[in-house]
Tab-separated table of C-alpha atoms in Angstrom:
chain	number	residue	atom	x	y	z
A	18	PRO	CA	0.000	0.000	0.000
A	19	PRO	CA	1.173	3.553	-0.637
A	20	SER	CA	2.709	5.458	2.254
A	21	PRO	CA	0.755	8.328	3.766
A	22	PRO	CA	1.863	11.816	2.712
A	23	SER	CA	4.734	13.378	4.652
A	24	HIS	CA	4.777	16.936	5.906
A	25	SER	CA	7.557	19.331	4.967
A	26	THR	CA	8.679	22.831	5.777
A	27	GLN	CA	7.896	25.419	3.149
A	28	TYR	CA	10.326	28.294	3.574
A	29	VAL	CA	13.814	29.124	2.323
A	30	PRO	CA	16.765	30.517	4.300
A	31	HIS	CA	16.759	34.264	4.876
A	32	PRO	CA	19.041	36.132	2.429
A	33	ASN	CA	21.003	37.599	5.370
A	34	GLU	CA	21.856	34.055	6.587
A	35	PRO	CA	21.986	31.902	3.421
A	36	PHE	CA	24.458	29.355	4.838
A	37	TYR	CA	22.805	28.557	8.151
A	38	THR	CA	19.343	28.344	9.594
A	39	PRO	CA	18.633	26.764	12.980
A	40	GLU	CA	15.460	25.148	11.673
A	41	PRO	CA	14.930	22.971	8.604
A	42	ASP	CA	13.929	24.734	5.415
A	43	ILE	CA	12.779	23.482	2.018
A	44	ILE	CA	16.410	23.137	0.852
A	45	HIS	CA	17.045	20.834	3.821
A	46	GLU	CA	13.999	18.737	2.956
A	47	LEU	CA	14.658	18.494	-0.802
A	48	VAL	CA	18.462	18.238	-0.853
A	49	GLY	CA	18.994	16.525	2.496
A	50	HIS	CA	16.105	14.168	3.185
A	51	LEU	CA	14.353	13.407	-0.089
A	52	PRO	CA	17.175	11.665	-2.009
A	53	LEU	CA	18.135	9.446	0.927
A	54	LEU	CA	14.564	8.537	1.824
A	55	MET	CA	14.322	7.115	-1.696
A	56	ASN	CA	17.020	4.619	-0.658
A	57	GLU	CA	15.282	1.634	0.962
A	58	THR	CA	18.149	0.879	3.359
A	59	PHE	CA	18.225	4.456	4.633
A	60	ALA	CA	14.412	4.610	4.893
A	61	ASP	CA	14.574	1.419	6.987
A	62	CYS	CA	17.009	3.177	9.336
A	63	VAL	CA	14.508	5.988	9.877
A	64	ARG	CA	11.760	3.419	10.516
A	65	HIS	CA	13.937	1.586	13.056
A	66	VAL	CA	14.525	4.745	15.094
A	67	GLY	CA	10.789	5.446	14.963
A	68	ARG	CA	10.004	1.879	15.993
A	69	ALA	CA	12.379	2.157	18.958
A	70	SER	CA	10.519	5.260	20.118
A	71	LEU	CA	6.982	3.818	19.986
A	72	LEU	CA	7.042	2.208	23.443
A	73	ALA	CA	9.843	4.329	24.901
A	74	PRO	CA	9.345	5.890	28.310
A	75	GLU	CA	9.715	9.654	28.542
A	76	CYS	CA	13.170	9.324	30.166
A	77	ASP	CA	14.544	7.699	26.972
A	78	MET	CA	13.019	10.050	24.400
A	79	TRP	CA	15.911	12.501	24.457
A	80	HIS	CA	18.384	9.681	23.832
A	81	LEU	CA	16.309	8.442	20.873
A	82	THR	CA	16.177	12.030	19.582
A	83	LYS	CA	19.985	12.057	19.682
A	84	VAL	CA	20.162	8.732	17.825
A	85	TYR	CA	18.023	10.312	15.076
A	86	TRP	CA	20.038	13.559	15.188
A	87	TYR	CA	23.413	11.859	14.836
A	88	THR	CA	22.293	9.484	12.071
A	89	VAL	CA	19.464	10.846	9.919
A	90	GLU	CA	20.303	14.535	10.406
A	91	PHE	CA	24.080	14.696	10.916
A	92	GLY	CA	25.397	11.245	10.079
A	93	VAL	CA	28.667	10.648	8.274
A	94	MET	CA	30.258	7.567	6.798
A	95	HIS	CA	33.884	6.455	6.972
A	96	SER	CA	34.216	4.103	4.043
A	97	LYS	CA	37.264	1.876	3.676
A	98	SER	CA	37.586	2.939	0.040
A	99	VAL	CA	37.622	6.710	0.704
A	100	ASP	CA	40.125	8.483	2.953
A	101	ARG	CA	37.740	11.202	4.168
A	102	PRO	CA	34.351	11.233	5.846
A	103	LEU	CA	31.322	11.237	3.558
A	104	ALA	CA	28.135	13.078	4.479
A	105	TYR	CA	24.776	11.334	4.414
A	106	GLY	CA	22.835	13.231	7.099
A	107	ALA	CA	20.332	15.772	5.809
A	108	GLY	CA	21.648	18.514	8.087
A	109	VAL	CA	25.105	18.111	6.572
A	110	LEU	CA	24.037	17.649	2.948
A	111	SER	CA	21.795	20.722	2.970
A	112	SER	CA	24.246	23.120	4.650
A	113	ILE	CA	27.283	24.693	3.032
A	114	ALA	CA	28.631	25.547	6.499
A	115	GLU	CA	28.286	21.907	7.651
A	116	LEU	CA	29.903	20.587	4.470
A	117	ASP	CA	32.826	22.994	4.974
A	118	ASN	CA	33.053	21.942	8.625
A	119	LEU	CA	33.145	18.272	7.647
A	120	ALA	CA	35.699	18.870	4.877
A	121	GLY	CA	37.995	20.649	7.348
A	122	ALA	CA	37.168	18.364	10.266
A	123	LEU	CA	40.786	17.727	11.265
A	124	ASP	CA	41.562	21.450	11.359
A	125	ASN	CA	38.228	22.294	13.017
A	126	GLY	CA	38.702	19.993	16.001
A	127	VAL	CA	35.717	17.854	15.059
A	128	THR	CA	35.337	14.548	16.898
A	129	PHE	CA	34.083	11.403	15.160
A	130	LEU	CA	32.423	8.679	17.206
A	131	PRO	CA	31.375	5.244	15.933
A	132	LEU	CA	27.628	4.628	16.041
A	133	ASN	CA	26.657	2.792	19.218
A	134	PRO	CA	22.991	3.592	19.930
A	135	TYR	CA	23.170	1.888	23.350
A	136	GLU	CA	25.677	4.420	24.713
A	137	PRO	CA	24.930	7.997	25.756
A	138	LEU	CA	25.561	10.384	22.864
A	139	PRO	CA	27.125	13.862	23.015
A	140	LYS	CA	25.084	16.964	23.682
A	141	ILE	CA	23.265	18.151	20.578
A	142	SER	CA	24.755	21.381	19.280
A	143	TYR	CA	22.635	23.351	16.846
A	144	ASN	CA	22.905	26.936	18.060
A	145	ASP	CA	26.651	27.041	17.431
A	146	GLY	CA	26.286	26.914	13.652
A	147	VAL	CA	28.104	23.630	12.983
A	148	GLN	CA	28.579	20.294	14.711
A	149	LYS	CA	31.428	19.553	17.091
A	150	PHE	CA	30.675	15.805	16.955
A	151	TYR	CA	29.679	13.494	14.127
A	152	VAL	CA	28.672	9.876	14.582
A	153	SER	CA	30.008	7.684	11.816
A	154	VAL	CA	29.094	4.373	10.255
A	155	GLN	CA	30.965	2.217	7.742
A	156	SER	CA	28.023	2.037	5.338
A	157	LEU	CA	24.258	2.460	5.211
A	158	ARG	CA	23.968	-1.327	5.636
A	159	ASP	CA	26.118	-1.071	8.771
A	160	MET	CA	23.812	1.619	10.150
A	161	GLU	CA	20.681	-0.339	9.204
A	162	ARG	CA	21.963	-3.455	10.951
A	163	LYS	CA	22.861	-1.541	14.126
A	164	LEU	CA	19.583	0.388	14.260
A	165	HIS	CA	17.500	-2.720	13.478
A	166	THR	CA	19.178	-4.619	16.335
A	167	PHE	CA	18.782	-1.591	18.606
A	168	ALA	CA	15.063	-1.202	17.784
A	169	ASP	CA	14.470	-4.902	18.488
A	170	PHE	CA	16.349	-4.532	21.781
A	171	CYS	CA	14.299	-1.443	22.741
A	172	GLU	CA	10.997	-3.147	21.937
A	173	ASN	CA	11.973	-6.076	24.149
A	174	LEU	CA	13.308	-3.838	26.933
A	175	TYR	CA	10.298	-1.502	26.940
A	176	GLY	CA	7.945	-4.485	26.757
A	177	GLN	CA	9.404	-5.542	30.108
A	178	GLY	CA	8.872	-2.073	31.560
A	179	VAL	CA	12.588	-1.227	31.673
A	180	SER	CA	14.106	1.985	30.295
A	181	LEU	CA	17.482	2.304	28.563
A	182	LYS	CA	18.533	4.551	31.420
A	183	THR	CA	17.745	1.825	33.952
A	184	TRP	CA	19.328	-0.873	31.756
A	185	ARG	CA	22.542	1.171	31.484
A	186	HIS	CA	22.590	1.615	35.265
A	187	LEU	CA	22.139	-2.130	35.803
A	188	GLN	CA	24.911	-2.847	33.298
A	189	SER	CA	27.261	-0.470	35.132
A	190	LEU	CA	26.686	-2.441	38.337
A	191	LYS	CA	27.587	-5.720	36.572
A	192	ASN	CA	30.557	-4.471	34.549
A	193	PRO	CA	33.584	-2.339	35.371
A	194	PRO	CA	33.625	1.216	33.944
A	195	GLY	CA	34.275	1.256	30.212
A	196	GLU	CA	32.658	-2.145	29.722
A	197	VAL	CA	29.060	-0.956	30.054
A	198	ALA	CA	27.892	-0.708	26.484
A	199	ARG	CA	26.433	-3.630	24.645
A	200	ARG	CA	28.592	-4.186	21.607
A	201	ALA	CA	26.426	-4.335	18.539
């Protein structure tokens, strides 16, 4: 069956700030999201994050927002065949400032973290103009596998009435520091 219609923003960046807007605009939707949502693997990733959030308790919603932020919006890929990070997140693809930041990441002091949706993620930074952190994957298939496993885990966890926050705390009691995260 056909998917229901999706909503989109309908404005363009202000001429005084053409390179940055704190909120998504039509350029972000058309250049950033639309092409990737046409890719079935990427669309599955978005569905997995949404699925993880369906039964989530309020205390986990901000973490799931960060998972979405650092993958769908500001995700990057470190491919074995290319010696520089590649943008796939809509917030990077639709922003000249973000693309410049990513291209000069080593000089800009940008930190890259591997995707581990079970671990706490860095503070979201969107008022500073560009990201200080990017979460990277090896490929879209790598991201899809990790998010699919994570969504299954969340459904099971939430079905038992346990939050990620509580699960992490219980794991920290069982394991020494640095060994807490489930390795996906």
